[in-house]
PDB file of C-alpha atoms in Angstrom:
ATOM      1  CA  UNK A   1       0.000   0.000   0.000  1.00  0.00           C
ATOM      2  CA  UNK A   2       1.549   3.268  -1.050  1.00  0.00           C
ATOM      3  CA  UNK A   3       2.617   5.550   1.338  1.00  0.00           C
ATOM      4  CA  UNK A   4       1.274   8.993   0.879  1.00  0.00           C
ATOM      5  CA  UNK A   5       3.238  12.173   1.559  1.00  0.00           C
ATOM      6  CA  UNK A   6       2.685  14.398   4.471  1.00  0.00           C
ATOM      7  CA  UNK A   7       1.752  17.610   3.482  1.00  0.00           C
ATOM      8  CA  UNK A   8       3.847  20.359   4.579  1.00  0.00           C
ATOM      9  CA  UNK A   9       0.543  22.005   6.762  1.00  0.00           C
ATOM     10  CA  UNK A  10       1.209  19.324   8.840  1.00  0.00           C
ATOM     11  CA  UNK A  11       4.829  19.545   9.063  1.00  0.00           C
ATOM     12  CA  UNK A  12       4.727  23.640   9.797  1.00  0.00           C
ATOM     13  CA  UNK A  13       6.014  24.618  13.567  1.00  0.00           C
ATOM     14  CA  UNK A  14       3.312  25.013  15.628  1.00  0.00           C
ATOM     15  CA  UNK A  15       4.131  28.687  16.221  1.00  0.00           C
ATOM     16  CA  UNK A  16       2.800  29.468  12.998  1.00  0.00           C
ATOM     17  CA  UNK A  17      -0.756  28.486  14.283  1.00  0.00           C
ATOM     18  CA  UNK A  18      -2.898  31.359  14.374  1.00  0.00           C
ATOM     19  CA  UNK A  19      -2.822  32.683  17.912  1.00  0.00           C
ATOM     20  CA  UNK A  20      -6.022  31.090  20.488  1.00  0.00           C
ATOM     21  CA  UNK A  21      -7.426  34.876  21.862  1.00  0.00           C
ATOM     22  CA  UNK A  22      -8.363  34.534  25.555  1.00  0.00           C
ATOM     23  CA  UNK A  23     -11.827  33.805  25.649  1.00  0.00           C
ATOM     24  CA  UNK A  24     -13.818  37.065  26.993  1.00  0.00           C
ATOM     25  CA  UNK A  25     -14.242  37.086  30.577  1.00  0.00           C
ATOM     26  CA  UNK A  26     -17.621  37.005  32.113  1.00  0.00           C
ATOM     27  CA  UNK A  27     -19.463  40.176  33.578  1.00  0.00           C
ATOM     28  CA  UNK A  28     -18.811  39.035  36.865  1.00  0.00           C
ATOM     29  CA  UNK A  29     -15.139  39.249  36.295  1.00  0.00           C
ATOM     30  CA  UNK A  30     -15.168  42.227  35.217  1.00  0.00           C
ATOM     31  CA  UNK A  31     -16.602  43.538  38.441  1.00  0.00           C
ATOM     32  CA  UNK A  32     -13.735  42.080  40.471  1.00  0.00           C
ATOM     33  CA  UNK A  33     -10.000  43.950  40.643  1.00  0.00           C
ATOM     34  CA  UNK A  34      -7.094  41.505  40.734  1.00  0.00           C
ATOM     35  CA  UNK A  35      -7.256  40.302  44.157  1.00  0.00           C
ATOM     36  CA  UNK A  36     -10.655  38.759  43.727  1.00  0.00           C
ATOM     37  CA  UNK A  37     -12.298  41.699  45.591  1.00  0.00           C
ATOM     38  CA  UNK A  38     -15.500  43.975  44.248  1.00  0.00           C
ATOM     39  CA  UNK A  39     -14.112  47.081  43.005  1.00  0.00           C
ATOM     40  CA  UNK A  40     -14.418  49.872  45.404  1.00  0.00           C
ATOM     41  CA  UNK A  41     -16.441  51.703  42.619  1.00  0.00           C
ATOM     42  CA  UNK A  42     -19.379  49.753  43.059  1.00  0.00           C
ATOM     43  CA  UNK A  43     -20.246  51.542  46.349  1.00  0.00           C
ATOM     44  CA  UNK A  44     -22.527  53.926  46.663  1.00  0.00           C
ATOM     45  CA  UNK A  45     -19.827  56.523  48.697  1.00  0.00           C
ATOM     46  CA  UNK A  46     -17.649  56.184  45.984  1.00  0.00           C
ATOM     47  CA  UNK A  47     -19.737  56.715  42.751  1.00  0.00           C
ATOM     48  CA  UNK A  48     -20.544  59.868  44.865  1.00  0.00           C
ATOM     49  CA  UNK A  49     -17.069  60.798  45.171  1.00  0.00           C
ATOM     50  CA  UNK A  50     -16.478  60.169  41.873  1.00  0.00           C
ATOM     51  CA  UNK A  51     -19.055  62.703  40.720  1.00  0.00           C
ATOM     52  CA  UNK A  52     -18.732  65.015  43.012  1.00  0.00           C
ATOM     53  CA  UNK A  53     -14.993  65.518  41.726  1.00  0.00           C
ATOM     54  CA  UNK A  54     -16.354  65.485  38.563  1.00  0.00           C
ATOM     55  CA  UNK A  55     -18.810  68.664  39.698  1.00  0.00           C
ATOM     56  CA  UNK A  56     -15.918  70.531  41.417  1.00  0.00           C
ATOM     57  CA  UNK A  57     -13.388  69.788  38.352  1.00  0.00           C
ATOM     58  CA  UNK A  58     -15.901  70.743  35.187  1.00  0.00           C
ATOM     59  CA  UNK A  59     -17.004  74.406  34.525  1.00  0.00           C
ATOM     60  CA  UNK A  60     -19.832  73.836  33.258  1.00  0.00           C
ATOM     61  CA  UNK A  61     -21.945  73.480  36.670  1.00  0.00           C
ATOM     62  CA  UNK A  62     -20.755  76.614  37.864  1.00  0.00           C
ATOM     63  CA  UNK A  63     -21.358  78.413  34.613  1.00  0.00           C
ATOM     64  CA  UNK A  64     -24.767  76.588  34.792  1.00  0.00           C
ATOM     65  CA  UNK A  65     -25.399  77.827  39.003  1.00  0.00           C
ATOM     66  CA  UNK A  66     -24.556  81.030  38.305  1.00  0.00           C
ATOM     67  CA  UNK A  67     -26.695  81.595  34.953  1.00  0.00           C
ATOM     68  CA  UNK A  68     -29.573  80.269  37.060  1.00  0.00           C
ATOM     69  CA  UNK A  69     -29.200  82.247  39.642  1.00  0.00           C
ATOM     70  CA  UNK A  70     -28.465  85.730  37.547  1.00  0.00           C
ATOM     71  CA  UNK A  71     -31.454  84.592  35.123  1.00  0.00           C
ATOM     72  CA  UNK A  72     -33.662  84.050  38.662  1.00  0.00           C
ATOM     73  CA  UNK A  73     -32.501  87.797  39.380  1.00  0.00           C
ATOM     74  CA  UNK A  74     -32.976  89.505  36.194  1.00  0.00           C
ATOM     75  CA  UNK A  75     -36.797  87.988  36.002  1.00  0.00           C
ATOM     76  CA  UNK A  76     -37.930  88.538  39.480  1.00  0.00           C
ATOM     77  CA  UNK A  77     -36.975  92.377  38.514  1.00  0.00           C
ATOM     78  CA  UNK A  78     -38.229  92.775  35.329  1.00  0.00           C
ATOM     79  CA  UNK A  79     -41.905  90.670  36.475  1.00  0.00           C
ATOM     80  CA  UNK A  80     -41.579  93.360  39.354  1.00  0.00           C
ATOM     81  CA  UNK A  81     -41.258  96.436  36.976  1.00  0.00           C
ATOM     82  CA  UNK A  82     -44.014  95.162  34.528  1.00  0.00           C
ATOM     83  CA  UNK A  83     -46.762  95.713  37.128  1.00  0.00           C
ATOM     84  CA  UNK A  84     -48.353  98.398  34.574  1.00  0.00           C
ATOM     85  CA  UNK A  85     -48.337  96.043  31.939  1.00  0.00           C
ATOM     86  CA  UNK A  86     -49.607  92.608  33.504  1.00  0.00           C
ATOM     87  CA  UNK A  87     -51.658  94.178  36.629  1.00  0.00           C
ATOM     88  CA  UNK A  88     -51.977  97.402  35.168  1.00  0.00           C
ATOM     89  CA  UNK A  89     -51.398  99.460  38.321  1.00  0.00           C
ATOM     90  CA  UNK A  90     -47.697 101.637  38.185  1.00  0.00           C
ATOM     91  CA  UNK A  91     -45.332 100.271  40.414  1.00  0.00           C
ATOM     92  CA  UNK A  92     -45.359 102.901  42.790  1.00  0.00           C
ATOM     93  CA  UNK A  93     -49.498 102.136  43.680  1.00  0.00           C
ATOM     94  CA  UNK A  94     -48.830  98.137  43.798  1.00  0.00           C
ATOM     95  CA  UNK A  95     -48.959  96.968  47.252  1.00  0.00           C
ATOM     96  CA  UNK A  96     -45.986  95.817  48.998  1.00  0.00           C
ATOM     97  CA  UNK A  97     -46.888  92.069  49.650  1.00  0.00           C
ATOM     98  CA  UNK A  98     -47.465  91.936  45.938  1.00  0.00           C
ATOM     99  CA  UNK A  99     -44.477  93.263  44.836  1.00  0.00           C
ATOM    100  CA  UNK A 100     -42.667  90.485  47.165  1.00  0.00           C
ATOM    101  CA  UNK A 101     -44.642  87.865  45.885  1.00  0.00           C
ATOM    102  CA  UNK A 102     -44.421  88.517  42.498  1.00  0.00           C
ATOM    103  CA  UNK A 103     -40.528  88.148  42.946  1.00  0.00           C
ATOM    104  CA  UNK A 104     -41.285  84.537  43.772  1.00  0.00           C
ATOM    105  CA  UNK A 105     -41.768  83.750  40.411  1.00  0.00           C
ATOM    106  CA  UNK A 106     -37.628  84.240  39.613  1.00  0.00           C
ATOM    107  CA  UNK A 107     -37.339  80.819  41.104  1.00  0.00           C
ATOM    108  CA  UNK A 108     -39.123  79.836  38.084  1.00  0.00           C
ATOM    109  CA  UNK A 109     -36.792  81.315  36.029  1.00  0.00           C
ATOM    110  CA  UNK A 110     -33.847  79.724  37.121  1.00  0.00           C
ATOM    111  CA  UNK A 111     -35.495  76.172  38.002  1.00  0.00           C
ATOM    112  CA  UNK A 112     -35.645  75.659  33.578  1.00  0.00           C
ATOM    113  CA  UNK A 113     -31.773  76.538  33.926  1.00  0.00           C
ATOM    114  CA  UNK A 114     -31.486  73.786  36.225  1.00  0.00           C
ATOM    115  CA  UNK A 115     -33.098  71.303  34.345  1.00  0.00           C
ATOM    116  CA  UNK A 116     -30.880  71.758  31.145  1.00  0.00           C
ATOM    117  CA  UNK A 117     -27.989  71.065  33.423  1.00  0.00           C
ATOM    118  CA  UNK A 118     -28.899  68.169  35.212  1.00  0.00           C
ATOM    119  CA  UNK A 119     -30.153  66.834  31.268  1.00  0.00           C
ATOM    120  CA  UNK A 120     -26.366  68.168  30.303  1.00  0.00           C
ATOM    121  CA  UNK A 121     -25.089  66.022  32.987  1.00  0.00           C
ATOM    122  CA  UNK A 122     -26.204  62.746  32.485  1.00  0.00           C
ATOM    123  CA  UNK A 123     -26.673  63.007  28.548  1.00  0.00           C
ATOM    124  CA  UNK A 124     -23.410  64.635  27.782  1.00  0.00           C
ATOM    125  CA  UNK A 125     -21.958  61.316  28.788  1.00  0.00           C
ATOM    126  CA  UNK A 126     -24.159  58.933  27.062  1.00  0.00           C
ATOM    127  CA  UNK A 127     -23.548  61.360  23.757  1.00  0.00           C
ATOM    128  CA  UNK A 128     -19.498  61.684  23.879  1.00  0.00           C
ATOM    129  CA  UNK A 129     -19.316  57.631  25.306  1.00  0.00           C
ATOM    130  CA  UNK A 130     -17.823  58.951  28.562  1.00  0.00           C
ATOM    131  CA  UNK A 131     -20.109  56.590  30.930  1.00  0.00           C
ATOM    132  CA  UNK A 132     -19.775  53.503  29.158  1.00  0.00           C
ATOM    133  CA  UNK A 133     -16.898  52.189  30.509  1.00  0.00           C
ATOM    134  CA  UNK A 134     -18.054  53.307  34.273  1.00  0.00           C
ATOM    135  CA  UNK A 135     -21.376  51.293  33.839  1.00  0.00           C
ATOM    136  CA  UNK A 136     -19.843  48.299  32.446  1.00  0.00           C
ATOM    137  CA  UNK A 137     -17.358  47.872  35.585  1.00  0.00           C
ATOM    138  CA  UNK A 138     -19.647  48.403  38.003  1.00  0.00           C
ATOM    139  CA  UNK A 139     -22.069  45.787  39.424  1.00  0.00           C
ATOM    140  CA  UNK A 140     -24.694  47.511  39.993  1.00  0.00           C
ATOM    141  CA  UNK A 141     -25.417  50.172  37.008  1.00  0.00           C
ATOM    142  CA  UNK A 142     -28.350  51.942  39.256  1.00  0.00           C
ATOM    143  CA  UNK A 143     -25.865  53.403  41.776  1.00  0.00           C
ATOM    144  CA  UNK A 144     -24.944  55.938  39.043  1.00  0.00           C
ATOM    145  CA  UNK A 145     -28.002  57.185  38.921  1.00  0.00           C
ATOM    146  CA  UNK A 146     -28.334  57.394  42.369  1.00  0.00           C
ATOM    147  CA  UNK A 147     -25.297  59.457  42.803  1.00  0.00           C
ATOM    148  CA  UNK A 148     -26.274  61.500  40.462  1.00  0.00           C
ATOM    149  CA  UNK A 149     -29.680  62.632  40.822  1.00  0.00           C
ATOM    150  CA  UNK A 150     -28.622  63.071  44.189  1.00  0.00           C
ATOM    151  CA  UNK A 151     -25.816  65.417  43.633  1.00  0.00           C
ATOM    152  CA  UNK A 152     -28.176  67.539  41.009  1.00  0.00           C
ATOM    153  CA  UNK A 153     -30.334  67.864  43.666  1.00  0.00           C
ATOM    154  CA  UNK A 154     -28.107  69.218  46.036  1.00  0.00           C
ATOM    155  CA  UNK A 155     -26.479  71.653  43.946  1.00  0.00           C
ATOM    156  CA  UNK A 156     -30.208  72.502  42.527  1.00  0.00           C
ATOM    157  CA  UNK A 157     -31.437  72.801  45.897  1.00  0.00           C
ATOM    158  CA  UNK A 158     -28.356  75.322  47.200  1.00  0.00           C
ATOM    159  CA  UNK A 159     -28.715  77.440  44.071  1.00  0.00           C
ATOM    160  CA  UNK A 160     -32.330  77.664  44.488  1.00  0.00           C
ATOM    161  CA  UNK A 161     -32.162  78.957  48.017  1.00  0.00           C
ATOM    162  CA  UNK A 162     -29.674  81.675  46.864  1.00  0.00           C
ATOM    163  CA  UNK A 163     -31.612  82.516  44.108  1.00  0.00           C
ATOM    164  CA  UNK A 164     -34.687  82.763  46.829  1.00  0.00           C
ATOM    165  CA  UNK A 165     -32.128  85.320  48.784  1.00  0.00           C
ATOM    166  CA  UNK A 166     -31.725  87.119  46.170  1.00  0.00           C
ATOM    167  CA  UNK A 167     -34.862  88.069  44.543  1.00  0.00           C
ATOM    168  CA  UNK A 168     -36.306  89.038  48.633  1.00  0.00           C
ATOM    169  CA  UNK A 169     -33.300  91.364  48.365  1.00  0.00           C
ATOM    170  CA  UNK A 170     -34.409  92.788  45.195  1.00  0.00           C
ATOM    171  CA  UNK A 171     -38.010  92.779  46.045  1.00  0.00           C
ATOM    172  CA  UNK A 172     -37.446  94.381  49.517  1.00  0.00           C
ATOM    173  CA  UNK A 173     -35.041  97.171  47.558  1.00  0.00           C
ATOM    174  CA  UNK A 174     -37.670  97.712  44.728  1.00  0.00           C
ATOM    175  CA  UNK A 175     -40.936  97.756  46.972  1.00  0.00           C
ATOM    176  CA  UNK A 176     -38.950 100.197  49.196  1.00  0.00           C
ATOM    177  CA  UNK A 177     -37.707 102.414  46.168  1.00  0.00           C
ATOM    178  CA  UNK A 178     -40.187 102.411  43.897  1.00  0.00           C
ATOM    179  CA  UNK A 179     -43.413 102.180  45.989  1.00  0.00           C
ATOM    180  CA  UNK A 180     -44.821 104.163  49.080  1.00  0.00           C
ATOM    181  CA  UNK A 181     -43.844 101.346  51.057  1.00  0.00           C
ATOM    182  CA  UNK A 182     -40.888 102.082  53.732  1.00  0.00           C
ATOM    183  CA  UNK A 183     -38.069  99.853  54.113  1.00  0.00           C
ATOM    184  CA  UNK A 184     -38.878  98.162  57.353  1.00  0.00           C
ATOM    185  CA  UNK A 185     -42.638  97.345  56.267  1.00  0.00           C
ATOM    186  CA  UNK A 186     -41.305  95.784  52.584  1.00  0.00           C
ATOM    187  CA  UNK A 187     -38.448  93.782  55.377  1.00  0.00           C
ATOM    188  CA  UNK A 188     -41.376  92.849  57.211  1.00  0.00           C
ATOM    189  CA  UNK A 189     -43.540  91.502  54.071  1.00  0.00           C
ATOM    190  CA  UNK A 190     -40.872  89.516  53.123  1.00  0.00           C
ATOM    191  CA  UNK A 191     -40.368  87.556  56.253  1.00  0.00           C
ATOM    192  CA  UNK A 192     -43.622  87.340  56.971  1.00  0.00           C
ATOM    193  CA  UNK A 193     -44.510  83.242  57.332  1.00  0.00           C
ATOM    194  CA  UNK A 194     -46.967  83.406  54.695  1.00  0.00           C
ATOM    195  CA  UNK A 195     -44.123  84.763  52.398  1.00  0.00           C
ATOM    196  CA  UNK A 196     -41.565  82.364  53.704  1.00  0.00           C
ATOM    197  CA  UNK A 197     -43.500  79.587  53.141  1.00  0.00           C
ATOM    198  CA  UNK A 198     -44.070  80.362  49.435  1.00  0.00           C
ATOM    199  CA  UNK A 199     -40.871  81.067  48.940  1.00  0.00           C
ATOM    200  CA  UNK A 200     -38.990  78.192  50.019  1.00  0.00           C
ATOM    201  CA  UNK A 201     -41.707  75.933  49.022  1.00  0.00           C
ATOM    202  CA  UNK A 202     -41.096  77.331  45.789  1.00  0.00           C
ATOM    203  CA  UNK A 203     -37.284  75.897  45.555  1.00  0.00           C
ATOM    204  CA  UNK A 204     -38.109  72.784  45.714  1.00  0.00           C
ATOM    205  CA  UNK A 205     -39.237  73.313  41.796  1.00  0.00           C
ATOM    206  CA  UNK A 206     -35.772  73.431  40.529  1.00  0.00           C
ATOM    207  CA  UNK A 207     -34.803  70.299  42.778  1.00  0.00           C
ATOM    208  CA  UNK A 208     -37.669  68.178  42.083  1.00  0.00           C
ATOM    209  CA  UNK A 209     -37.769  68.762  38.487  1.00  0.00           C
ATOM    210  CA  UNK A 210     -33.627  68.732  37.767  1.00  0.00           C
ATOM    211  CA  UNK A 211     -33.753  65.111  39.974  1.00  0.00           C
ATOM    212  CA  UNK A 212     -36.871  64.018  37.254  1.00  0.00           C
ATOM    213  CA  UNK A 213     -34.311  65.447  34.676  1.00  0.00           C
ATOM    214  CA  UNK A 214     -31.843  63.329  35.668  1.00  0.00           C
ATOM    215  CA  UNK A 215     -33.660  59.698  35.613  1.00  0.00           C
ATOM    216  CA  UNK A 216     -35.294  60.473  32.603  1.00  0.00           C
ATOM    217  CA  UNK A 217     -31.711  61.101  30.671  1.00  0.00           C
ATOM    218  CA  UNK A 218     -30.822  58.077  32.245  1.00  0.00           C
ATOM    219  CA  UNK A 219     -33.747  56.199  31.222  1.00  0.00           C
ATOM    220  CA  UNK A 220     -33.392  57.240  27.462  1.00  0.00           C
ATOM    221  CA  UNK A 221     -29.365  57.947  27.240  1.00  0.00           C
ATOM    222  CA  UNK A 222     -30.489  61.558  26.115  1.00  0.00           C
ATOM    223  CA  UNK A 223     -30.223  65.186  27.050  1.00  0.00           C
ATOM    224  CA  UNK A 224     -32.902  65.900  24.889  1.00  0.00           C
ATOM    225  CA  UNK A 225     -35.244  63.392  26.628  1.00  0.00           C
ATOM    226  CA  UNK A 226     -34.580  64.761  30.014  1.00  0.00           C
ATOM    227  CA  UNK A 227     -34.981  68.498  29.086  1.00  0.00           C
ATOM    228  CA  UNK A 228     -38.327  67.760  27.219  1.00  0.00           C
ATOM    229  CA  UNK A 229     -39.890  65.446  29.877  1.00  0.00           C
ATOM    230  CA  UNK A 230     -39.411  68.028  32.793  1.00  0.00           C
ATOM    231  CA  UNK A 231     -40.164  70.914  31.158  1.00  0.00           C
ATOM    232  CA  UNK A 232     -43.333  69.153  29.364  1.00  0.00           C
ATOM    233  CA  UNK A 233     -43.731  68.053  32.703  1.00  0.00           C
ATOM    234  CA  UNK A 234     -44.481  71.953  33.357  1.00  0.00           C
ATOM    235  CA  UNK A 235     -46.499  72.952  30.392  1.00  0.00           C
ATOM    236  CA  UNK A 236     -49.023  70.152  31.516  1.00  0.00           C
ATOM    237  CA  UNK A 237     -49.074  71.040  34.457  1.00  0.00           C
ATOM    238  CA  UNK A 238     -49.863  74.461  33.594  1.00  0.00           C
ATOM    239  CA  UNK A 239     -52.301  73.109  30.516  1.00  0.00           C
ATOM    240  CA  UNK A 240     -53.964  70.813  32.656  1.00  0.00           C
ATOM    241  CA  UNK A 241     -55.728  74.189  34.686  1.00  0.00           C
ATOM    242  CA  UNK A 242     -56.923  75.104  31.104  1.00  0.00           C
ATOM    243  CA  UNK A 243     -59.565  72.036  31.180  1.00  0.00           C
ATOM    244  CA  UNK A 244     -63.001  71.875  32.480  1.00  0.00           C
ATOM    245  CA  UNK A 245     -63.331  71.367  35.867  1.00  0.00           C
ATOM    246  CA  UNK A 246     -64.009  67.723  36.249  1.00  0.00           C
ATOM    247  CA  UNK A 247     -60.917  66.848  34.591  1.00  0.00           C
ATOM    248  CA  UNK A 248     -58.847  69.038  35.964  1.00  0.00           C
ATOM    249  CA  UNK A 249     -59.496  67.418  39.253  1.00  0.00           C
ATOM    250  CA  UNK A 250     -58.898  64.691  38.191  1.00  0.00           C
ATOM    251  CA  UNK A 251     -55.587  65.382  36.135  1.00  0.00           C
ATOM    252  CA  UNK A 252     -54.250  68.366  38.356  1.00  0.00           C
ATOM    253  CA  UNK A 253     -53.862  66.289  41.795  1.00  0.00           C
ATOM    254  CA  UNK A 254     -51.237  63.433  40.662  1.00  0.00           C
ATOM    255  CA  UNK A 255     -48.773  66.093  38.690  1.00  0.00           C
ATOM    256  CA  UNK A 256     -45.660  67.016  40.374  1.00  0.00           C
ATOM    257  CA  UNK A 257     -46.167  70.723  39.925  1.00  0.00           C
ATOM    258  CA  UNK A 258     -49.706  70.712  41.940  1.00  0.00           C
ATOM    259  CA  UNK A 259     -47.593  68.941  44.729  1.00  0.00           C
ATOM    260  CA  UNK A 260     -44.729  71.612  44.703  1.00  0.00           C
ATOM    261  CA  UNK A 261     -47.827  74.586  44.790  1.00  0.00           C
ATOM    262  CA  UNK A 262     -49.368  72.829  47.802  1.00  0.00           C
ATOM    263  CA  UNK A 263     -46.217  72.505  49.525  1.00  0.00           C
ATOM    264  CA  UNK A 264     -45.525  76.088  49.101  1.00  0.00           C
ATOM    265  CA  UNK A 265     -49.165  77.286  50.060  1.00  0.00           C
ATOM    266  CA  UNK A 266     -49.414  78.751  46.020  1.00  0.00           C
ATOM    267  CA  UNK A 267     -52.533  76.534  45.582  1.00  0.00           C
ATOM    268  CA  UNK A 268     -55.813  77.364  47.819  1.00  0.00           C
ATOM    269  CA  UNK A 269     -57.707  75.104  49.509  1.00  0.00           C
ATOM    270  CA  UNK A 270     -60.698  73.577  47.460  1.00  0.00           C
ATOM    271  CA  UNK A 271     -58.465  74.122  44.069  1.00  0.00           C
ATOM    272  CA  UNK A 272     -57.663  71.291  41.913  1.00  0.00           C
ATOM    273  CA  UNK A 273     -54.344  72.213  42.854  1.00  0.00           C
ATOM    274  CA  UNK A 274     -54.394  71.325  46.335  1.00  0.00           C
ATOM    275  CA  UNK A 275     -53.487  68.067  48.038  1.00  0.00           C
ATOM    276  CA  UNK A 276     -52.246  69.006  51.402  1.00  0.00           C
ATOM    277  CA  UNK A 277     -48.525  68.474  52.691  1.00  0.00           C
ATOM    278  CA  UNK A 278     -48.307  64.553  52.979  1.00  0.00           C
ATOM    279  CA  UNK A 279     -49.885  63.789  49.856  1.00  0.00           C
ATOM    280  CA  UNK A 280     -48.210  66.288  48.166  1.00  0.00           C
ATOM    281  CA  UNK A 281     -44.633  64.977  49.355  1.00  0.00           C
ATOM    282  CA  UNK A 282     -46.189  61.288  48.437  1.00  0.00           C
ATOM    283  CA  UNK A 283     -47.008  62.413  44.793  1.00  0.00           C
ATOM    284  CA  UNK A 284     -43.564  64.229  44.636  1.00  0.00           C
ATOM    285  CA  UNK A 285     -41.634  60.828  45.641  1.00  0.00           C
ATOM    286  CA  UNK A 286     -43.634  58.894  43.826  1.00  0.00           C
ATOM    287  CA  UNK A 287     -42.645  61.106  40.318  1.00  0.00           C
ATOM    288  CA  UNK A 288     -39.257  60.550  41.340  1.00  0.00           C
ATOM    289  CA  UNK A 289     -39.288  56.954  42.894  1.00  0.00           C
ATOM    290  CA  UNK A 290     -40.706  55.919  39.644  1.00  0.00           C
ATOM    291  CA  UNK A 291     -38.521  57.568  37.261  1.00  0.00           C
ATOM    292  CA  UNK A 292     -35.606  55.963  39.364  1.00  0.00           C
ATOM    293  CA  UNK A 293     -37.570  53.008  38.700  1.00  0.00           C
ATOM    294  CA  UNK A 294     -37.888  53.175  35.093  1.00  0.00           C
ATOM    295  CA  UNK A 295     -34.613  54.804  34.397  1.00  0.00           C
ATOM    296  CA  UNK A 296     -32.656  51.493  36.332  1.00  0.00           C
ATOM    297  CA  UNK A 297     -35.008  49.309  34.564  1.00  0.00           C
ATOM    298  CA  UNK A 298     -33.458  50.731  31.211  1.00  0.00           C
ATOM    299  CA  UNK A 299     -29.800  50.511  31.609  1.00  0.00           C
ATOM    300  CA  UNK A 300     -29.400  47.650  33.594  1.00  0.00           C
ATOM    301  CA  UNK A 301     -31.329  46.034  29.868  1.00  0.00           C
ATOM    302  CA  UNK A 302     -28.844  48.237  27.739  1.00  0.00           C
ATOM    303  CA  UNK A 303     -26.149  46.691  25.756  1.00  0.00           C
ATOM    304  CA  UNK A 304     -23.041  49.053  25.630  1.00  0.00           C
TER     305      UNK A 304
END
């Protein structure tokens, strides 16, 4: 029987083999550092740190504080010096408690600055790729979001109670200028509980809707998503007092925005508007339980 020839494939050195590539390692392997350990990253404290480095390092959030809080200034002047157009009484005839109120509505202002930076945050990450690698190593992809709506809404909440110091200063300094008022009565208006109460009931606008900012852009991997859903978020809230009655009793009660006005005594009792304090803080963690919710839901399902 003839012998056949070996072929020279089988007589090539094995080191001319195509190299084997290291098979991929699992996700749970990827959590762990190289003594075996969970990476320190996948605590909450950390992710915190993390951020808040990354707030104290950028620009952008202070560029973004400070626009909110000179855009809060500028409109709680200029709503106070239209009195003869919206009210149409001069300024120097308005009365002094609605010259401080009216100043309020600066916190307004500068909550819709708030809400394009806690969109910024989140979605300028998803958009340039910078968060990918972060969610892949850590075990639990929620914690991110956790860290961050929470650090939006502190540095919402602090620039919302300067910008609440700082329109009182302007209304007190108008009302006492401008109108017949004296200094100490348009001092006293603006401490007044009443007054107090609406204004830092007010401030919780720009945290509550910055934090639903900040789950939604989670939830969708886009600025764009988070800036639309708060401030739509606002619109309906101001629509849904446009409807007949019946519905708007039955609309107004479970939006965040009726909660914030009850809160801040801005609704009256026996609106649509008004809920009382408990259910209004219930409605207001439930907006932004269930984003959380919903925005974990989505990336722990999302394939970077």
């Amino acid at each position: 029987m003839p012998i056949r020839p070996r072929s020279r494939a089988a007589d090539a050195p094995e080191r001319d083999a195509p190299p084997v590539s290291n098979p991929a390692p699992d996700r749970r392997s990827a959590h762990r550092s190289v003594s075996g350990s969970p990476l320190p990253a996948g605590r909450l404290r950390d992710v915190l740190a993390a951020e808040w480095i990354k707030l104290l390092t950028l620009r952008a959030p202070r560029r973004f504080a400070g626009a909110a809080l000179a855009f809060g200034v500028v409109a709680s002047a200029v709503l106070i010096l239209s009195f003869p157009i919206t009210r149409g009484v001069p300024i120097s005839a308005a009365e002094v408690d609605d010259v401080v109120s009216a100043s309020v509505l600066g916190l307004d202002a500068a909550a819709i600055v708030l809400i394009v930076f806690a969109a910024w945050f989140v979605g300028v990450e998803f958009r340039t790729g910078a968060i990918t690698d972060a969610l892949i190593r850590l075990p639990r992809r929620s914690v991110v979001i956790t860290a961050k709506a929470a650090l939006v809404a502190v540095v919402a909440g602090l620039t919302a109670l300067l910008t609440a110091l700082a329109v009182s200063v302007v209304a007190v300094c108008l009302a006492a200028a401008l109108t017949d008022a004296s200094w100490s009565s348009a001092l006293s208006a603006a401490t007044a509980s009443d007054h107090l109460r609406l204004l830092f009931g007010s401030a919780l606008m720009p945290v509550v809707f910055a934090a639903l900012a900040v789950v939604v852009a989670f939830g969708f991997g886009s600025l764009a998503a988070g800036l639309l859903a708060s401030l739509g978020l606002i619109i309906a809230s101001t629509l849904a007092s446009w409807l007949p009655a019946g519905i708007a009793e039955a609309v107004q009660p479970f939006l965040p925005l009726a909660a914030i006005h009850s809160i801040s005594g801005a609704s009256e009792p026996g609106s649509a508007e008004f809920l009382g304090f408990l259910p209004a803080v219930i409605v207001i963690a439930a907006w932004i339980v269930l984003g959380w919710v919903f925005a974990a839901w989505r990336l722990r399902s999302r394939d970077f």
